[in-house]
mmCIF file of C-alpha atoms in Angstrom:
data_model
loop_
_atom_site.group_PDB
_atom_site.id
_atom_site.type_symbol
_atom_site.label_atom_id
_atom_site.label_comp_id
_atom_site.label_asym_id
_atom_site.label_seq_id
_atom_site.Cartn_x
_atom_site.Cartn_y
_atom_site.Cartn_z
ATOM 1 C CA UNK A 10 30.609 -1.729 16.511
ATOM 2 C CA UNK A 11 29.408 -1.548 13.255
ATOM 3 C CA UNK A 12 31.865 -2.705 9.991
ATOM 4 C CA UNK A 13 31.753 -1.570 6.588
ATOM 5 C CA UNK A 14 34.159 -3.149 3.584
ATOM 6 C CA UNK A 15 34.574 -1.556 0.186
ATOM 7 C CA UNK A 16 36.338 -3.003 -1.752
ATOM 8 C CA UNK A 17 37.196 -2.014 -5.523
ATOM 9 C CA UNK A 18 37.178 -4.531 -7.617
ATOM 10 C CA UNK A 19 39.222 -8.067 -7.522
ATOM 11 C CA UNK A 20 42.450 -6.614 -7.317
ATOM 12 C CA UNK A 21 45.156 -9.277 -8.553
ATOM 13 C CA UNK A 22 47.228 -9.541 -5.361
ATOM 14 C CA UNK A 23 44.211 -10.775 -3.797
ATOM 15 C CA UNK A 24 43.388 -13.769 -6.586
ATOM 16 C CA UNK A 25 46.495 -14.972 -6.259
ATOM 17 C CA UNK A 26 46.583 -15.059 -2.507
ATOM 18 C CA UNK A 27 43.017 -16.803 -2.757
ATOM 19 C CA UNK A 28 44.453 -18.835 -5.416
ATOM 20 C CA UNK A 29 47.316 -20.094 -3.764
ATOM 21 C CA UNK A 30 45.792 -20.884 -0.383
ATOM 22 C CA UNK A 31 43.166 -22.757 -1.750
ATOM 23 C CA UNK A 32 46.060 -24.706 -3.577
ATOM 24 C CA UNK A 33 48.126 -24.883 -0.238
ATOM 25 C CA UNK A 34 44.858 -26.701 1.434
ATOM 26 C CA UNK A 35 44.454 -29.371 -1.226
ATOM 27 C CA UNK A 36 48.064 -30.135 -0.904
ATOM 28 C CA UNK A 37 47.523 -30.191 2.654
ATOM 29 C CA UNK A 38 44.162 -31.681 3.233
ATOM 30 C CA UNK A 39 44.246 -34.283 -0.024
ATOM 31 C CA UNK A 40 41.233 -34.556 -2.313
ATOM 32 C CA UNK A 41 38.162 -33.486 -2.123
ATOM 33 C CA UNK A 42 35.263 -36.069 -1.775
ATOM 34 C CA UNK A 43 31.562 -35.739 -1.847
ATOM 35 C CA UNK A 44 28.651 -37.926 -1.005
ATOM 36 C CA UNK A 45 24.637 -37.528 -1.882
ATOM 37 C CA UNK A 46 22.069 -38.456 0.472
ATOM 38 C CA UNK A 47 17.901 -37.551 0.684
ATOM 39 C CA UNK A 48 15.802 -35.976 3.381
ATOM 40 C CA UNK A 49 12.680 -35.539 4.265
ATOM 41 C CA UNK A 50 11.271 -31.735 4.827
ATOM 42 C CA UNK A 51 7.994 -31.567 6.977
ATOM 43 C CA UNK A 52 6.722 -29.494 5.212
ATOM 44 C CA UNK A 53 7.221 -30.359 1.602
ATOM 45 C CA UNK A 54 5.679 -33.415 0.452
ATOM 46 C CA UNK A 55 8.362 -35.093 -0.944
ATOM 47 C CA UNK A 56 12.596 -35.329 -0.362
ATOM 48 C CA UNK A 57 14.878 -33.103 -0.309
ATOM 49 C CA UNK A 58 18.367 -33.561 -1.948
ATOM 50 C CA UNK A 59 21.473 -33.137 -0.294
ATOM 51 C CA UNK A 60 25.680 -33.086 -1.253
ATOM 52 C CA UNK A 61 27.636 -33.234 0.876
ATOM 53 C CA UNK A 62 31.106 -32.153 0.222
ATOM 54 C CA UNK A 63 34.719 -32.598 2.430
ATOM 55 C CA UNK A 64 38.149 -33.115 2.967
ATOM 56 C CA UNK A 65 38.938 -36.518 1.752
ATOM 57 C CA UNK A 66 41.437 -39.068 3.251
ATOM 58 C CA UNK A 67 42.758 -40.159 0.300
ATOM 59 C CA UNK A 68 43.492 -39.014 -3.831
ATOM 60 C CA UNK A 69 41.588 -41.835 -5.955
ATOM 61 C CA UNK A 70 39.883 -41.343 -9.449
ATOM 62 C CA UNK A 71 37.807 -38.207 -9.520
ATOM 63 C CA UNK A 72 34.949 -37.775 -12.299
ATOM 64 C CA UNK A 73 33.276 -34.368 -12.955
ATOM 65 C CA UNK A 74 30.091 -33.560 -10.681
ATOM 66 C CA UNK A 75 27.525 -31.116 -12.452
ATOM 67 C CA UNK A 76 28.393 -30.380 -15.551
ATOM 68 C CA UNK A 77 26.195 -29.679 -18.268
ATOM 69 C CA UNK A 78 26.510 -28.128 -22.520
ATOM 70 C CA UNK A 79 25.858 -24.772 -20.475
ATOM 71 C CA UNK A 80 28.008 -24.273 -16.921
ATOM 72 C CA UNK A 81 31.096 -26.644 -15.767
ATOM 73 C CA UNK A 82 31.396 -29.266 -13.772
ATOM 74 C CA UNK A 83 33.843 -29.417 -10.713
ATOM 75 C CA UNK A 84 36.157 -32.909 -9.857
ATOM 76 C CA UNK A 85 35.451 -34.833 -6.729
ATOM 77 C CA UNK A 86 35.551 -38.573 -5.631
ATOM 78 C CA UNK A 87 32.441 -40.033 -4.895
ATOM 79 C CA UNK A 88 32.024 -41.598 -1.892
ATOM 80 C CA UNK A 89 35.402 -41.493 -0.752
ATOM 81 C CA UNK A 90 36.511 -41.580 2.879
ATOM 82 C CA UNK A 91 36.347 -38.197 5.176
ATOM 83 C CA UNK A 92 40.042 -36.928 6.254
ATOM 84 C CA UNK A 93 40.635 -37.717 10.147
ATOM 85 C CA UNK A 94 39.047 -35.081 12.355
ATOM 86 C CA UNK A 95 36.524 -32.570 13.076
ATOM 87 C CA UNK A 96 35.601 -30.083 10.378
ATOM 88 C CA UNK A 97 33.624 -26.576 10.455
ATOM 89 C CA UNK A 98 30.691 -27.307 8.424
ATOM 90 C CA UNK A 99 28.959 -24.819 5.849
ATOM 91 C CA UNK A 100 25.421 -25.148 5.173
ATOM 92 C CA UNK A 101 24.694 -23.936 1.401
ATOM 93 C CA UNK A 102 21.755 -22.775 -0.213
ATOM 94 C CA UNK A 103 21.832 -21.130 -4.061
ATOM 95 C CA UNK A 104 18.682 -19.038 -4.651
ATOM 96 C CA UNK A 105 16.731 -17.944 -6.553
ATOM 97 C CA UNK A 106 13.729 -19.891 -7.193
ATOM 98 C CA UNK A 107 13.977 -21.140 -10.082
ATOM 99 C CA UNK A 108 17.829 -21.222 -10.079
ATOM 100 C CA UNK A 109 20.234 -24.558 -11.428
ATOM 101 C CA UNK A 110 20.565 -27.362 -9.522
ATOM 102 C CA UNK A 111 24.604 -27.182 -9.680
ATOM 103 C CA UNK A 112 25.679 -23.437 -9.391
ATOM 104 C CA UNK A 113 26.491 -23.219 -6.232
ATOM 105 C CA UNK A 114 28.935 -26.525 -6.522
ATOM 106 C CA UNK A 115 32.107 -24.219 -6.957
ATOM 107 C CA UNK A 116 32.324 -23.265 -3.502
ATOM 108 C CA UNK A 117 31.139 -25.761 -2.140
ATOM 109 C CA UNK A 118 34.900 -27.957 -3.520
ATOM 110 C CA UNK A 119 36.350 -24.486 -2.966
ATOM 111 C CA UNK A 120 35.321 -24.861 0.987
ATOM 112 C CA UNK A 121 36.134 -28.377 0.726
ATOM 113 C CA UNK A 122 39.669 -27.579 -0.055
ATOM 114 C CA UNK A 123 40.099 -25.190 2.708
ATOM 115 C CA UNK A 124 39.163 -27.628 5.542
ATOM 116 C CA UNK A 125 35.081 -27.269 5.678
ATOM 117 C CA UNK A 126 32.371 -29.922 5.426
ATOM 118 C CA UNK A 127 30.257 -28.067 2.605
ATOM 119 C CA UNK A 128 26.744 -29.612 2.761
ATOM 120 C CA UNK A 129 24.134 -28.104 -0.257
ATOM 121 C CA UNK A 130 20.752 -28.248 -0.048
ATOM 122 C CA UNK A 131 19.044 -28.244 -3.310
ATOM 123 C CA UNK A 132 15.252 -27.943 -3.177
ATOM 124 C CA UNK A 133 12.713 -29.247 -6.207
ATOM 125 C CA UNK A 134 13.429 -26.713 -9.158
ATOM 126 C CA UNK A 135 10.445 -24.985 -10.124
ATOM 127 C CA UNK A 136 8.740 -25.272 -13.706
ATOM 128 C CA UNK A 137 7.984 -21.836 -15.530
ATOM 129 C CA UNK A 138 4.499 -22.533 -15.095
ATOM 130 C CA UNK A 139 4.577 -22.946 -11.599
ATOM 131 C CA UNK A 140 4.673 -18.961 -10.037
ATOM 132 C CA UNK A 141 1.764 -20.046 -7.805
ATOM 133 C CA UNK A 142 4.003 -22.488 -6.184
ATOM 134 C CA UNK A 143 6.831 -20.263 -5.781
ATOM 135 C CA UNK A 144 5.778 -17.685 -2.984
ATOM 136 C CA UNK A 145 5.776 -20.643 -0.839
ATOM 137 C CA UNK A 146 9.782 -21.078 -1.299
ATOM 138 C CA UNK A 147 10.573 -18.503 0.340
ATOM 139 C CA UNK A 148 9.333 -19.849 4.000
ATOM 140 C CA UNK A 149 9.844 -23.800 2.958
ATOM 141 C CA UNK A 150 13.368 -23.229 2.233
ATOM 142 C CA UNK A 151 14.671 -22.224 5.806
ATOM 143 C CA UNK A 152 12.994 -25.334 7.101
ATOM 144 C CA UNK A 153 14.502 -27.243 4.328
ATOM 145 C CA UNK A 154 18.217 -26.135 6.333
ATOM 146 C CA UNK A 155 16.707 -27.017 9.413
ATOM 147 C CA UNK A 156 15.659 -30.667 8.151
ATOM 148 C CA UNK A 157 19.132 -30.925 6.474
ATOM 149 C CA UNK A 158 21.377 -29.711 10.015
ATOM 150 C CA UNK A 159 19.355 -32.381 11.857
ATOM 151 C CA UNK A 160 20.063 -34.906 8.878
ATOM 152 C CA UNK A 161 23.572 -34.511 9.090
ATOM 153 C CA UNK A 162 24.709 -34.113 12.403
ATOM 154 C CA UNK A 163 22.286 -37.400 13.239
ATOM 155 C CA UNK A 164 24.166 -39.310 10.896
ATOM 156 C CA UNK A 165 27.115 -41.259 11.436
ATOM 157 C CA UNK A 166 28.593 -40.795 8.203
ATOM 158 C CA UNK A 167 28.915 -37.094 8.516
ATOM 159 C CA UNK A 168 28.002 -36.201 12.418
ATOM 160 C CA UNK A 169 31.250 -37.843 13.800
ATOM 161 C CA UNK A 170 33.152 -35.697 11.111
ATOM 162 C CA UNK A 171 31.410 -31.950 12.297
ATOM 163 C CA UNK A 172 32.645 -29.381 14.709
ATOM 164 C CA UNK A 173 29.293 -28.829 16.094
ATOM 165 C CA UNK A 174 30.547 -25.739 17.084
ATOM 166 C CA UNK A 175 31.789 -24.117 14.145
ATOM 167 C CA UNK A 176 27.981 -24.405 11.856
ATOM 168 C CA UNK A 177 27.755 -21.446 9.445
ATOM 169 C CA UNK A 178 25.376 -20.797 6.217
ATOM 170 C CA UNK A 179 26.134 -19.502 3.052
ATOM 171 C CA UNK A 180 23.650 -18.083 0.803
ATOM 172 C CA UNK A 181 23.083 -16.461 -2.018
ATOM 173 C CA UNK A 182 19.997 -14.759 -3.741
ATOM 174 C CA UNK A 183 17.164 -16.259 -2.504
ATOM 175 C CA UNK A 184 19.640 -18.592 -0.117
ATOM 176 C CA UNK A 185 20.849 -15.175 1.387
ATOM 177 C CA UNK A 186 17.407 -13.837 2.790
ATOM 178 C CA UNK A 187 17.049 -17.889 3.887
ATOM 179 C CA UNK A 188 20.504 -16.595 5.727
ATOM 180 C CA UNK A 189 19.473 -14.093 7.509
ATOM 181 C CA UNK A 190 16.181 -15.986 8.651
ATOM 182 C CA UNK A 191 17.889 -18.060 9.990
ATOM 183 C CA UNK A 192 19.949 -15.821 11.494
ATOM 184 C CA UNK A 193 16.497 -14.505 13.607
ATOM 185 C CA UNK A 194 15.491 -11.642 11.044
ATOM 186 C CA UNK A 195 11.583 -11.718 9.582
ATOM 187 C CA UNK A 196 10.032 -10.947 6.547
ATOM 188 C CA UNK A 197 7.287 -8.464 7.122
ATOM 189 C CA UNK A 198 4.350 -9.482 5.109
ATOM 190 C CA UNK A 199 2.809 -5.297 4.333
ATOM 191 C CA UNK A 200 6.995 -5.108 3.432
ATOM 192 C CA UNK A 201 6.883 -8.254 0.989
ATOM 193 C CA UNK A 202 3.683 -7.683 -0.570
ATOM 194 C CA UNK A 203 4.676 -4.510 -0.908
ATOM 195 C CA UNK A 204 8.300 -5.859 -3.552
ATOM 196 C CA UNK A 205 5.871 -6.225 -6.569
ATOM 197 C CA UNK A 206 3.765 -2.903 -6.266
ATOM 198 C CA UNK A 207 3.976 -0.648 -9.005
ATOM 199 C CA UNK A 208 7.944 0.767 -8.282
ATOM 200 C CA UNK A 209 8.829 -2.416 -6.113
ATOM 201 C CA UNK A 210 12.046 -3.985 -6.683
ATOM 202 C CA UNK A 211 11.528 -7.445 -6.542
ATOM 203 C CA UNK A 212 13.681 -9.963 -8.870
ATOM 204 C CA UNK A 213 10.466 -12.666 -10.012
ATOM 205 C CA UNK A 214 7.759 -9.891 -10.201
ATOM 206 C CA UNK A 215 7.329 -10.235 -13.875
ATOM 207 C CA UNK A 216 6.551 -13.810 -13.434
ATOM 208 C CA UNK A 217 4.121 -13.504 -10.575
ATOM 209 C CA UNK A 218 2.173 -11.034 -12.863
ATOM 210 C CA UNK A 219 2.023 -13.575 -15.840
ATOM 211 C CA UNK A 220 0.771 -16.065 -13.734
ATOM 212 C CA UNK A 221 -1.331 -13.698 -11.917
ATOM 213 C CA UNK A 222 0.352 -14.180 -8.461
ATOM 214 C CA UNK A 223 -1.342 -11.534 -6.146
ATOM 215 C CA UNK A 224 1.233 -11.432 -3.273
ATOM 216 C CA UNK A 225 -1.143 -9.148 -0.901
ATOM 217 C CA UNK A 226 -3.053 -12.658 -1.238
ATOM 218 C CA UNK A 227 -0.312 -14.795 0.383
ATOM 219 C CA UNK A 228 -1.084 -16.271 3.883
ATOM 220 C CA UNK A 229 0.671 -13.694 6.169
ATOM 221 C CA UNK A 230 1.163 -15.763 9.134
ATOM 222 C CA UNK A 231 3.480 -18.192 6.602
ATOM 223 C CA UNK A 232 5.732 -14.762 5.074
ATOM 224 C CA UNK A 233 5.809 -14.009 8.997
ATOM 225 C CA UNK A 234 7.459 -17.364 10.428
ATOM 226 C CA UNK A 235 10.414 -17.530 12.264
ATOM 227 C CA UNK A 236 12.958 -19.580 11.296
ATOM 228 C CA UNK A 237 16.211 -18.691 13.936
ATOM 229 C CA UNK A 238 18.023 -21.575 13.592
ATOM 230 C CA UNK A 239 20.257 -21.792 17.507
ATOM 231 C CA UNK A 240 22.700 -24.425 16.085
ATOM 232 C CA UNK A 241 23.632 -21.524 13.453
ATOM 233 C CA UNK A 242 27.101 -19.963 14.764
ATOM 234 C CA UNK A 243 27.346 -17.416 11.753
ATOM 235 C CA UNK A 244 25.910 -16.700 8.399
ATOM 236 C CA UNK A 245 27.071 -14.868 5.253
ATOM 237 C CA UNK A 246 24.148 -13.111 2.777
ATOM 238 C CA UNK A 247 25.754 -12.851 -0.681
ATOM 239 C CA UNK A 248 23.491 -10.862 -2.869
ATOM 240 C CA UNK A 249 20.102 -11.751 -0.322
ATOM 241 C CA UNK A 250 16.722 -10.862 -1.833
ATOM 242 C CA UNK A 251 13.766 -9.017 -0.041
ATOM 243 C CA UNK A 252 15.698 -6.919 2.127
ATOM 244 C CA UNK A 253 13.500 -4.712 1.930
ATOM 245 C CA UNK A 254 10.995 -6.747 3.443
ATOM 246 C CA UNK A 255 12.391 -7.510 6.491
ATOM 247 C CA UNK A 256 10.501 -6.797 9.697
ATOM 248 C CA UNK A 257 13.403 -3.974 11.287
ATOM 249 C CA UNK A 258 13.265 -5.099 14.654
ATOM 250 C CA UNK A 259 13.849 -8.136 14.147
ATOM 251 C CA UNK A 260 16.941 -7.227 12.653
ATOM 252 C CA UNK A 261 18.010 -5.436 15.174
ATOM 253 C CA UNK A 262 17.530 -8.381 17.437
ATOM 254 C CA UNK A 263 20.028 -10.275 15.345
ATOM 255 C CA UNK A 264 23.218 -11.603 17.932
ATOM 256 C CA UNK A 265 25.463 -13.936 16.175
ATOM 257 C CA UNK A 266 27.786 -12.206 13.443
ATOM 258 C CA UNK A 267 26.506 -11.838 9.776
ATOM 259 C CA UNK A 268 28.506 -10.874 6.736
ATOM 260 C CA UNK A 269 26.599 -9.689 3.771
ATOM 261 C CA UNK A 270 28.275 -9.261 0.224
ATOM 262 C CA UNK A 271 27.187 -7.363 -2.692
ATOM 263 C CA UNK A 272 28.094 -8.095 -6.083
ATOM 264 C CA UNK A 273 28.722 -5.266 -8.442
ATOM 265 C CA UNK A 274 29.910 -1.435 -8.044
ATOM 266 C CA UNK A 275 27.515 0.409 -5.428
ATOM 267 C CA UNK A 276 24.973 2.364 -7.513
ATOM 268 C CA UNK A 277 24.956 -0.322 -10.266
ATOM 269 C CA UNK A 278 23.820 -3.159 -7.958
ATOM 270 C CA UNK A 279 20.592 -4.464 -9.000
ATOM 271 C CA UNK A 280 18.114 -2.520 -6.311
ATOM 272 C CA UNK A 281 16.429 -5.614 -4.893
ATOM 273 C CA UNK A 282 19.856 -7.115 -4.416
ATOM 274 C CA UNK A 283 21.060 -3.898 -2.522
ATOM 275 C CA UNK A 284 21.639 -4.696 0.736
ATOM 276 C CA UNK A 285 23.654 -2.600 1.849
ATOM 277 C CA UNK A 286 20.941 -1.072 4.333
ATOM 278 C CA UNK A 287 21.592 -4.117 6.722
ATOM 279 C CA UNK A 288 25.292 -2.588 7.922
ATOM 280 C CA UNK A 289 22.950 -0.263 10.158
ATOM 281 C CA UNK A 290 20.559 -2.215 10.808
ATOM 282 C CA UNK A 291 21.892 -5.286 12.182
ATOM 283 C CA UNK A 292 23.927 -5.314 14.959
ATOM 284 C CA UNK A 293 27.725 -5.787 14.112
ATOM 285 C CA UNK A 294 27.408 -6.665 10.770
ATOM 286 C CA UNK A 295 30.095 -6.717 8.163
ATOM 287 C CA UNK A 296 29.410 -5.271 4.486
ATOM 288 C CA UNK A 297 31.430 -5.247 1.364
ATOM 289 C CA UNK A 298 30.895 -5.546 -2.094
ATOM 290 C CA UNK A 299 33.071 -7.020 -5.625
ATOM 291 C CA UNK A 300 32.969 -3.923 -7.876
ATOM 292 C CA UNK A 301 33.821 -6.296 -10.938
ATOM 293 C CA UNK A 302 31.505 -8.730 -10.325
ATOM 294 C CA UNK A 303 27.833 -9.063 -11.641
ATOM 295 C CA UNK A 304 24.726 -10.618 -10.088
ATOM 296 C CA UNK A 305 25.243 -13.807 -12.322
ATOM 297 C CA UNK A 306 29.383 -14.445 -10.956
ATOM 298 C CA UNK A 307 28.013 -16.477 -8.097
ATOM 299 C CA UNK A 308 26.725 -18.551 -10.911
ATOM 300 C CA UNK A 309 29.399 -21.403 -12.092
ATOM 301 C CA UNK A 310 31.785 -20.807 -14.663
ATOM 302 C CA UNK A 311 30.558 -21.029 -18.213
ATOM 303 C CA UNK A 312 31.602 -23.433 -21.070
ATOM 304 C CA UNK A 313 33.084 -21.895 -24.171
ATOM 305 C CA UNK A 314 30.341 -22.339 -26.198
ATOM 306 C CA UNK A 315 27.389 -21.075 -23.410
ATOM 307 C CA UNK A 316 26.826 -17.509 -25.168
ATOM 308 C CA UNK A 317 26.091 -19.204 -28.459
ATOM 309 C CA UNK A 318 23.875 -21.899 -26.766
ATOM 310 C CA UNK A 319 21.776 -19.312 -24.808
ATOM 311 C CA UNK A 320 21.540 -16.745 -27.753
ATOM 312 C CA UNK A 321 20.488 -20.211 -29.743
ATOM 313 C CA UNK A 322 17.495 -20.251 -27.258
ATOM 314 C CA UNK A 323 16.217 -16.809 -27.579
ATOM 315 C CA UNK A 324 19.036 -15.782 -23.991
ATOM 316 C CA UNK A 325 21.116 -12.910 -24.064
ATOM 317 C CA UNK A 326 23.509 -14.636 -22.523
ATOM 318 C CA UNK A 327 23.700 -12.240 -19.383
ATOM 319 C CA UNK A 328 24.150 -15.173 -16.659
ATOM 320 C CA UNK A 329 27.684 -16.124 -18.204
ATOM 321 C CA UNK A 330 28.568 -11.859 -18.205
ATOM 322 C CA UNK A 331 30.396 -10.100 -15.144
ATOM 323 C CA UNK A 332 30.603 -6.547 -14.855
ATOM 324 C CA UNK A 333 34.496 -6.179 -14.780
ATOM 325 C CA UNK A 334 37.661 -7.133 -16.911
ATOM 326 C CA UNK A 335 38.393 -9.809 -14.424
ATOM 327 C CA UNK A 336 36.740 -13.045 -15.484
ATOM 328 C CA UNK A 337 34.719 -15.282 -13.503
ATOM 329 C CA UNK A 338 37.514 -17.889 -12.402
ATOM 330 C CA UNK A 339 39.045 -14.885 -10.176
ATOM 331 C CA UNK A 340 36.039 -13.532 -9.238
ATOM 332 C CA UNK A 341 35.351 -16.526 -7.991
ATOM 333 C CA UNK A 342 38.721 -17.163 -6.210
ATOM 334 C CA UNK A 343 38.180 -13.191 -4.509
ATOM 335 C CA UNK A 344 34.741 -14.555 -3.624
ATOM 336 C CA UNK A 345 35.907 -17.668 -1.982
ATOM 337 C CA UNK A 346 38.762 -15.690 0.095
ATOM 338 C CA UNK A 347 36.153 -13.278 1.428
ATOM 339 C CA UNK A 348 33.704 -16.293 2.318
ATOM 340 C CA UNK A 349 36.162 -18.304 4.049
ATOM 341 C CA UNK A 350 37.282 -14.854 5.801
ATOM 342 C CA UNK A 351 33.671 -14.366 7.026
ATOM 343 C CA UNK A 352 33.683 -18.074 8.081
ATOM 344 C CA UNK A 353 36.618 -17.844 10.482
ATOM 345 C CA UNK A 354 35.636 -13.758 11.677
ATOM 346 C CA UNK A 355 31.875 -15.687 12.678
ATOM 347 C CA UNK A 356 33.309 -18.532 14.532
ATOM 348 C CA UNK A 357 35.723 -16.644 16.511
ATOM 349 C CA UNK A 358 33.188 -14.347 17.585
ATOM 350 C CA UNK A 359 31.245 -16.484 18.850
ATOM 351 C CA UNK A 360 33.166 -19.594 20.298
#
C-alpha cells in the first residue's frame, strides 16, 4: 500500500496542536539538555562533531546554543543529566554541502521536548573554494551516520539512555538523499553525472562549473556504494537531493518505512528538490508536502536584522523568506508535528 499526503499549507489548527504538545512534553519531560562529543569517520581524515540532544532530568540554567548576528540560537543545559529511561533516538543530518553548522538545531530541542534522544552530526563545512572536495560528501556523509550510531550506542553516557529499537534519521537536503541511503537506495553514477548536464537539475551545479568539477569524472564505484544502515528502523527525507539519481531498483528494494516531505506548493518546488517520484517508487512510502513553506524554512529562524545583514553582503536575503503568510516559527511547529508523526508511523511498523 502506497500513501500519499497533501497537505495545503500550515493550517492554524494544526500549529497550535504542534504548539501545544510540544509544550505539554517539556512540562512533562523537564528541560532539555545537550552534550558535544567527537568521532572519528574512517574515511575522513580528521573528527567528526557530534550534539547530542535529550530529555533532561532536571531544569538548571540554560544558555543559548548556536546563535549567531544571522539565525537564532535555541536554550539548552549543557551537560546536564539524561531523564530516567529509554528514549527513541533520531539521527540528524542538515544538508547541503556547504550548509551552517547550527540549522538544523531547532528540531533537534523540538525532538528533545517530545521524548527523543536527537543526536546531529555535523561534518567539516566546506570553503567556497573547495567544489573539488565536495562530490566526495555525498558518499562520506552516510558513513559519517554510521561512525556516529556506533559512537553513541557504545557509549555509556548515551547507550544506556537509547531504545535500540526505536533508531530513525532525519534529513534534509543533502541529509535527505544520506536518508534514503541509508535506507538501502543507490545513487546511480550515469543518473548523477547526468544532474549537471546541460537541463539537469542539480542544486551546486553552478559551483562545480566555476571550479571546473567534471562529475562524469567522479570515481563511479564511490557514487555507487551502499550505505543500508540495519540498525536504521525508519527514516524521513525532507526536501532530499539527487532523486533523480537514484539507481530504481534499489528503491524498490527499500523495506523499512520512509516518509519524504516536500517543502513548497507542488509545481513551485524547486525541481531537484522534487521528490515526489519516490511515493511510486518505494515501497510503502508516505509523501506530503508544506504548501507555505520554502526550501530555506528548514533553515533556523532568522534574527530581526538578517535581511539587512545579508543584503549588506551582496545576499538577497532568500534563506530567511518562506513562500506563505505563515512565518517560519509555525512552519516550523507544522514541520515538527509531521516529523514526530513519521517517527512514531516508522517505529510501529516495524517493531
Amino acid at each position: 500500500m502506497r500513501f500519499s499526503f497533501r497537505v495545503a499549507g500550515a493550517l492554524l489548527s494544526s500549529v497550535i496542536l504542534a504548539v501545544s504538545g510540544l509544550a505539554q512534553a517539556e512540562t512533562a519531560l523537564g528541560a532539555v539538555g545537550i552534550q558535544t562529543t567527537m568521532i572519528e569517520s574512517p574515511m575522513r581524515s580528521g573528527p567528526v562533531a557530534l550534539s547530542i540532544w535529550y530529555p533532561s532530568d532536571k531544569a538548571s540554567a540554560a544558555k543559548v546554543i548556536g546563535g549567531n548576528a544571522v539565525f537564532d540560537g535555541v536554550e539548552a543545559i549543557p551537560d546536564a543529566g539524561f531523564a530516567h529511561g529509554k528514549f527513541p533516538a533520531v539521527f540528524i543530518a542538515h544538508g547541503g554541502i556547504r550548509s551552517a553548522p547550527n540549522l538544523s538545531d531547532w528540531i533537534a530541542r523540538d525532538l528533545a521536548m517530545a521524548g527523543y534522544v536527537a543526536i546531529v552530526v555535523r561534518p567539516p563545512r566546506l570553503a567556497p573554494d573547495r567544489a573539488g572536495d565536495a562530490v566526495a560528501e555525498i558518499w562520506l556523509r552516510p558513513e559519517d551516520y554510521g561512525a556516529a550510531l556506533a559512537e553513541v550506542k557504545g557509549n555509556a553516557r548515551f547507550g544506556d539512555h537509547l531504545d535500540a529499537g526505536r533508531i530513525g534519521f532525519l534529513g534534509f537536503q543533502l541529509g535527505g538523499t544520506s536518508a534514503l541511503m541509508l535506507a538501502g537506495a543507490r545513487l546511480d553514477p550515469d543518473g548523477f553525472a547526468a544532474s549537471c548536464d546541460a537541463g539537469g537539475i542539480g542544486l551546486d551545479c553552478g559551483w562545480f562549473a566555476k571550479n571546473k568539477v567534471d562529475l562524469h569524472k567522479v570515481d563511479r564505484a564511490s557514487i555507487a556504494q551502499d550505505h543500508h544502515a540495519l540498525d536504521i528502523a525508519t527514516v524521513i527525507a525532507v526536501d532530499p537531493e539527487l532523486t533523480t539519481g537514484f539507481d530504481r531498483q534499489s528503491l524498490g528494494a527499500v523495506t523499512i518505512p520512509v516518509s519524504v516531505i516536500n517543502l513548497g506548493k507542488p509545481g513551485v518546488i524547486h525541481p531537484g528538490l522534487d521528490a515526489s517520484a519516490l511515493q511510486n517508487e518505494i515501497p510503502n512510502a508516505r509523501y506530503q508536502t508544506i504548501d507555505a513553506a520554502s526550501r530555506f524554512s528548514a533553515f533556523a529562524t532568522c534574527t530581526p536584522k538578517a535581511i539587512m545583514i545579508l543584503r549588506e553582503d551582496g545576499d538577497d536575503g532568500a534563506i530567511c523568506m518562506d513562500d506563505g503568510d505563515v512565518n517560519r516559527v509555525d512552519i516550523h511547529a507544522d514541520l515538527a508535528r509531521r516529523i514526530i508523526e513519521a517517527l512514531q508511523y516508522g517505529f510501529a511498523q516495524t517493531r
